[in-house]
CSV table of C-alpha atoms in Angstrom, one decimal:
chain,number,residue,atom,x,y,z
A,1,ASN,CA,173.2,-71.1,155.9
A,2,ALA,CA,176.1,-69.0,154.7
A,3,GLY,CA,178.2,-70.3,151.7
A,4,VAL,CA,181.6,-70.4,151.4
A,5,MET,CA,183.4,-67.6,152.1
A,6,GLN,CA,186.5,-66.0,150.4
A,7,ASN,CA,188.5,-63.0,151.2
A,8,PRO,CA,189.7,-60.6,149.9
A,9,ARG,CA,187.9,-60.7,146.3
A,10,HIS,CA,190.5,-59.2,144.8
A,11,LEU,CA,194.3,-58.6,146.2
A,12,VAL,CA,196.8,-57.1,144.3
A,13,ARG,CA,200.7,-57.8,145.3
A,14,ARG,CA,204.1,-56.3,144.2
A,15,ARG,CA,206.5,-59.0,143.1
A,16,GLY,CA,208.5,-60.6,146.2
A,17,GLN,CA,205.6,-59.7,148.6
A,18,GLU,CA,203.5,-62.4,150.5
A,19,ALA,CA,200.1,-63.0,149.6
A,20,ARG,CA,197.1,-64.6,152.0
A,21,LEU,CA,194.0,-66.0,150.9
A,22,ARG,CA,191.3,-66.9,153.5
A,23,CYS,CA,188.5,-69.6,153.0
A,24,SER,CA,185.7,-70.0,155.7
A,25,PRO,CA,184.0,-73.3,154.6
A,26,MET,CA,180.0,-73.9,154.8
A,27,LYS,CA,178.8,-74.5,158.3
A,28,GLY,CA,179.1,-78.3,159.2
A,29,HIS,CA,181.8,-79.0,156.7
A,30,SER,CA,185.2,-79.9,157.4
A,31,HIS,CA,186.9,-80.9,154.3
A,32,VAL,CA,188.5,-78.3,152.4
A,33,TYR,CA,190.0,-77.8,149.1
A,34,TRP,CA,192.0,-75.1,147.2
A,35,TYR,CA,191.9,-74.5,143.4
A,36,ARG,CA,193.3,-72.4,141.4
A,37,GLN,CA,192.5,-71.0,137.7
A,38,LEU,CA,194.3,-69.3,134.8
A,39,PRO,CA,192.4,-67.3,132.4
A,40,GLU,CA,190.3,-69.4,129.9
A,41,GLU,CA,191.3,-72.6,131.9
A,42,GLY,CA,189.7,-75.1,134.0
A,43,LEU,CA,190.4,-75.0,137.4
A,44,LYS,CA,193.5,-77.1,139.2
A,45,PHE,CA,193.5,-78.7,142.3
A,46,MET,CA,196.0,-77.6,144.8
A,47,VAL,CA,195.4,-78.9,148.3
A,48,TYR,CA,192.9,-80.7,150.1
A,49,LEU,CA,192.8,-80.2,154.0
A,50,GLN,CA,190.5,-81.1,156.9
A,51,LYS,CA,191.3,-79.6,160.4
A,52,GLU,CA,194.8,-79.6,161.7
A,53,ASN,CA,195.7,-81.9,158.8
A,54,ILE,CA,196.9,-81.6,155.0
A,55,ILE,CA,195.2,-84.9,153.4
A,56,ASP,CA,197.0,-83.9,149.8
A,57,GLU,CA,199.1,-81.5,148.7
A,58,SER,CA,199.9,-83.4,145.4
A,59,GLY,CA,198.8,-80.2,143.1
A,60,MET,CA,201.0,-77.6,145.3
A,61,PRO,CA,203.9,-75.9,144.2
A,62,LYS,CA,207.0,-77.4,145.9
A,63,GLU,CA,208.3,-73.9,146.9
A,64,ARG,CA,206.6,-70.5,148.0
A,65,PHE,CA,203.1,-72.1,148.5
A,66,SER,CA,201.8,-73.4,152.0
A,67,ALA,CA,197.9,-73.8,153.3
A,68,GLU,CA,196.6,-74.8,156.7
A,69,PHE,CA,193.0,-75.3,158.4
A,70,PRO,CA,193.5,-74.6,161.8
A,71,LYS,CA,191.2,-75.9,164.7
A,72,GLU,CA,189.7,-72.6,165.0
A,73,GLY,CA,189.1,-70.0,162.2
A,74,PRO,CA,189.5,-70.1,158.5
A,75,SER,CA,191.7,-72.0,156.0
A,76,ILE,CA,194.5,-69.9,154.7
A,77,LEU,CA,196.6,-70.4,151.3
A,78,ARG,CA,200.0,-68.4,151.4
A,79,ILE,CA,202.0,-67.4,148.7
A,80,GLN,CA,205.5,-66.0,149.6
A,81,GLN,CA,207.5,-63.8,147.3
A,82,VAL,CA,204.9,-63.7,144.9
A,83,VAL,CA,205.5,-63.7,141.3
A,84,ARG,CA,203.5,-62.8,138.1
A,85,GLY,CA,203.0,-66.4,137.2
A,86,ASP,CA,200.9,-66.2,140.4
A,87,SER,CA,198.2,-64.2,139.1
A,88,ALA,CA,195.3,-66.2,138.6
A,89,ALA,CA,191.8,-66.9,140.6
A,90,TYR,CA,192.2,-68.9,143.6
A,91,PHE,CA,189.0,-70.9,144.5
A,92,CYS,CA,188.3,-72.5,147.8
A,93,ALA,CA,185.7,-75.4,148.0
A,94,SER,CA,184.2,-77.5,151.1
A,95,SER,CA,182.5,-80.5,151.5
A,96,PRO,CA,180.7,-82.3,154.2
A,97,PRO,CA,182.6,-85.4,155.8
A,98,PRO,CA,183.0,-88.5,152.9
A,99,GLY,CA,179.8,-90.2,151.5
A,100,THR,CA,178.7,-90.8,148.2
A,101,SER,CA,178.4,-87.4,146.5
A,102,TYR,CA,181.0,-85.9,144.2
A,103,GLU,CA,179.6,-82.2,145.1
A,104,GLN,CA,181.9,-79.5,146.6
A,105,TYR,CA,180.5,-76.1,147.2
A,106,PHE,CA,182.7,-73.4,145.9
A,107,GLY,CA,183.3,-69.9,147.2
A,108,PRO,CA,183.5,-66.8,145.0
A,109,GLY,CA,187.2,-67.0,144.5
A,110,THR,CA,189.8,-64.4,145.2
A,111,ARG,CA,191.4,-62.6,142.3
A,112,LEU,CA,195.1,-62.4,143.0
A,113,THR,CA,197.1,-59.8,140.7
A,114,VAL,CA,200.7,-59.6,140.7
A,115,THR,CA,202.5,-56.6,139.7
B,1,LEU,CA,191.0,-90.0,137.1
B,2,ALA,CA,189.3,-90.7,133.6
B,3,LYS,CA,190.4,-88.0,130.8
B,4,THR,CA,187.1,-86.0,129.6
B,5,THR,CA,186.7,-84.6,126.0
B,6,GLN,CA,183.8,-82.3,125.2
B,7,PRO,CA,183.0,-79.3,122.9
B,8,ILE,CA,185.0,-76.3,123.5
B,9,SER,CA,182.0,-74.1,122.9
B,10,MET,CA,178.2,-73.9,121.7
B,11,ASP,CA,175.6,-71.6,120.9
B,12,SER,CA,171.8,-71.8,121.2
B,13,TYR,CA,168.7,-69.5,121.3
B,14,GLU,CA,166.6,-68.8,124.3
B,15,GLY,CA,164.1,-71.3,124.9
B,16,GLN,CA,165.6,-74.0,123.2
B,17,GLU,CA,166.8,-77.5,124.7
B,18,VAL,CA,171.1,-77.7,124.9
B,19,ASN,CA,172.6,-81.0,124.9
B,20,ILE,CA,176.0,-81.0,125.6
B,21,THR,CA,177.9,-84.4,125.5
B,22,CYS,CA,181.1,-85.4,127.2
B,23,SER,CA,183.4,-88.4,126.1
B,24,HIS,CA,185.2,-90.2,128.6
B,25,ASN,CA,186.1,-93.7,127.2
B,26,ASN,CA,188.5,-94.8,130.1
B,27,ILE,CA,185.9,-94.2,132.6
B,28,ALA,CA,186.2,-97.0,135.8
B,29,THR,CA,183.7,-99.0,137.0
B,30,ASN,CA,183.3,-97.1,140.3
B,31,ASP,CA,183.4,-93.5,138.5
B,32,TYR,CA,180.6,-91.4,138.4
B,33,ILE,CA,179.6,-88.7,136.1
B,34,THR,CA,179.3,-85.1,137.3
B,35,TRP,CA,178.7,-81.7,135.6
B,36,TYR,CA,179.3,-78.2,137.0
B,37,GLN,CA,178.6,-74.7,135.9
B,38,GLN,CA,180.6,-71.7,136.4
B,39,PHE,CA,179.8,-68.3,135.9
B,40,PRO,CA,182.3,-65.6,134.8
B,41,SER,CA,183.7,-64.4,138.1
B,42,GLN,CA,182.1,-66.9,140.1
B,43,GLY,CA,183.2,-70.3,141.5
B,44,PRO,CA,181.7,-73.7,140.1
B,45,ARG,CA,178.4,-74.9,141.1
B,46,PHE,CA,177.2,-78.5,141.5
B,47,ILE,CA,174.7,-79.2,138.9
B,48,ILE,CA,174.0,-83.1,138.6
B,49,GLN,CA,175.6,-86.3,139.1
B,50,GLY,CA,174.9,-89.9,138.0
B,51,TYR,CA,176.2,-93.2,137.2
B,52,LYS,CA,174.2,-94.8,134.6
B,53,THR,CA,170.9,-94.5,133.0
B,54,LYS,CA,169.1,-91.2,133.6
B,55,VAL,CA,169.2,-88.5,136.1
B,56,THR,CA,166.9,-85.7,136.5
B,57,ASN,CA,166.9,-82.8,138.9
B,58,GLU,CA,165.3,-79.4,138.9
B,59,VAL,CA,167.8,-78.0,136.7
B,60,ALA,CA,168.9,-80.4,134.3
B,61,SER,CA,169.1,-84.0,133.0
B,62,LEU,CA,171.7,-86.2,132.6
B,63,PHE,CA,171.8,-88.9,130.1
B,64,ILE,CA,174.3,-91.9,130.4
B,65,PRO,CA,174.3,-95.0,127.8
B,66,ALA,CA,174.9,-98.6,129.0
B,67,ASP,CA,178.8,-98.4,128.0
B,68,ARG,CA,178.9,-95.2,130.0
B,69,LYS,CA,181.9,-94.0,127.6
B,70,SER,CA,180.1,-90.5,127.2
B,71,SER,CA,177.2,-88.7,128.8
B,72,THR,CA,175.1,-85.9,127.8
B,73,LEU,CA,173.7,-83.1,129.8
B,74,SER,CA,170.0,-81.7,128.8
B,75,LEU,CA,169.3,-78.2,129.8
B,76,PRO,CA,165.5,-77.6,129.0
B,77,ARG,CA,164.7,-74.0,127.5
B,78,VAL,CA,167.6,-72.2,128.0
B,79,SER,CA,167.4,-68.7,129.1
B,80,LEU,CA,170.1,-65.8,128.7
B,81,SER,CA,171.1,-66.6,132.3
B,82,ASP,CA,172.3,-70.1,131.4
B,83,THR,CA,175.4,-68.6,129.8
B,84,ALA,CA,178.1,-69.9,131.4
B,85,VAL,CA,180.8,-72.7,131.3
B,86,TYR,CA,179.6,-76.2,131.8
B,87,TYR,CA,182.5,-79.0,133.0
B,88,CYS,CA,181.9,-82.5,133.0
B,89,LEU,CA,183.9,-84.6,135.3
B,90,VAL,CA,184.6,-88.2,136.4
B,91,GLY,CA,186.0,-89.7,139.0
B,92,ASP,CA,185.6,-92.0,142.0
B,93,SER,CA,183.7,-90.5,144.4
B,94,ASN,CA,183.9,-93.6,147.1
B,95,SER,CA,187.8,-93.3,147.5
B,96,GLY,CA,189.0,-93.7,151.1
B,97,ALA,CA,189.2,-89.9,151.7
B,98,GLY,CA,185.9,-89.2,150.0
B,99,SER,CA,185.3,-86.6,147.3
B,100,TYR,CA,188.3,-84.2,146.7
B,101,GLN,CA,190.9,-83.4,143.7
B,102,LEU,CA,188.0,-82.7,141.4
B,103,THR,CA,190.0,-82.5,137.9
B,104,PHE,CA,188.4,-79.8,135.6
B,105,GLY,CA,189.1,-79.5,131.9
B,106,LYS,CA,188.4,-76.5,129.7
B,107,GLY,CA,184.7,-77.0,129.6
B,108,THR,CA,182.1,-76.1,127.5
B,109,LYS,CA,181.3,-72.5,127.2
B,110,LEU,CA,177.5,-72.2,126.4
B,111,SER,CA,176.3,-68.7,124.8
B,112,VAL,CA,172.5,-68.4,125.1
B,113,ILE,CA,171.4,-65.9,122.3
B,114,PRO,CA,168.2,-63.5,122.5
């Protein structure tokens, strides 16, 4: 059973370009979460999605950032008109339907560098 | 979510038992305590979760006193490969939407020395 897959692992973008980060959850998981981690910091929650539904986007910046989890295909985190401050590691996690466990399964992350 | 406080860093020699304590004075009745481990350039990995007293799995033990205002992650006989950042998280896993919005602090950076 493959784990959470993220691609690309490394992404370099110039200021003003768009960044697209992809996440395929573990098989059987219908809940996806995106987190951002700055150097020497803990992960910060961005958004929680289920298939075709954004459940909680309270951690997403109001502008330039969007996320989707279509019926078919991976979840996408899109950052438009990137700025240097967007440089960070972006992690995706997935979990099975709601239960009593607080366990989320994380992918290896995408390291975004904005030049 | 309750705020957690843990040491910024710890050093240990190989083969020793390591105990990392986390304070969570404002823990709520429904909150669980969960620990994650993160290696450099990797995503966090779930280690253990508990509500009260003691929980043990193949990786670690979690000790929670009766007042639940703190918890201690215990790693038996650490090896070099246990060098990582360890995060203590406290939250309600039984919310209506299930488990989501994990809140990570800066964690404890454990360095295992040969």
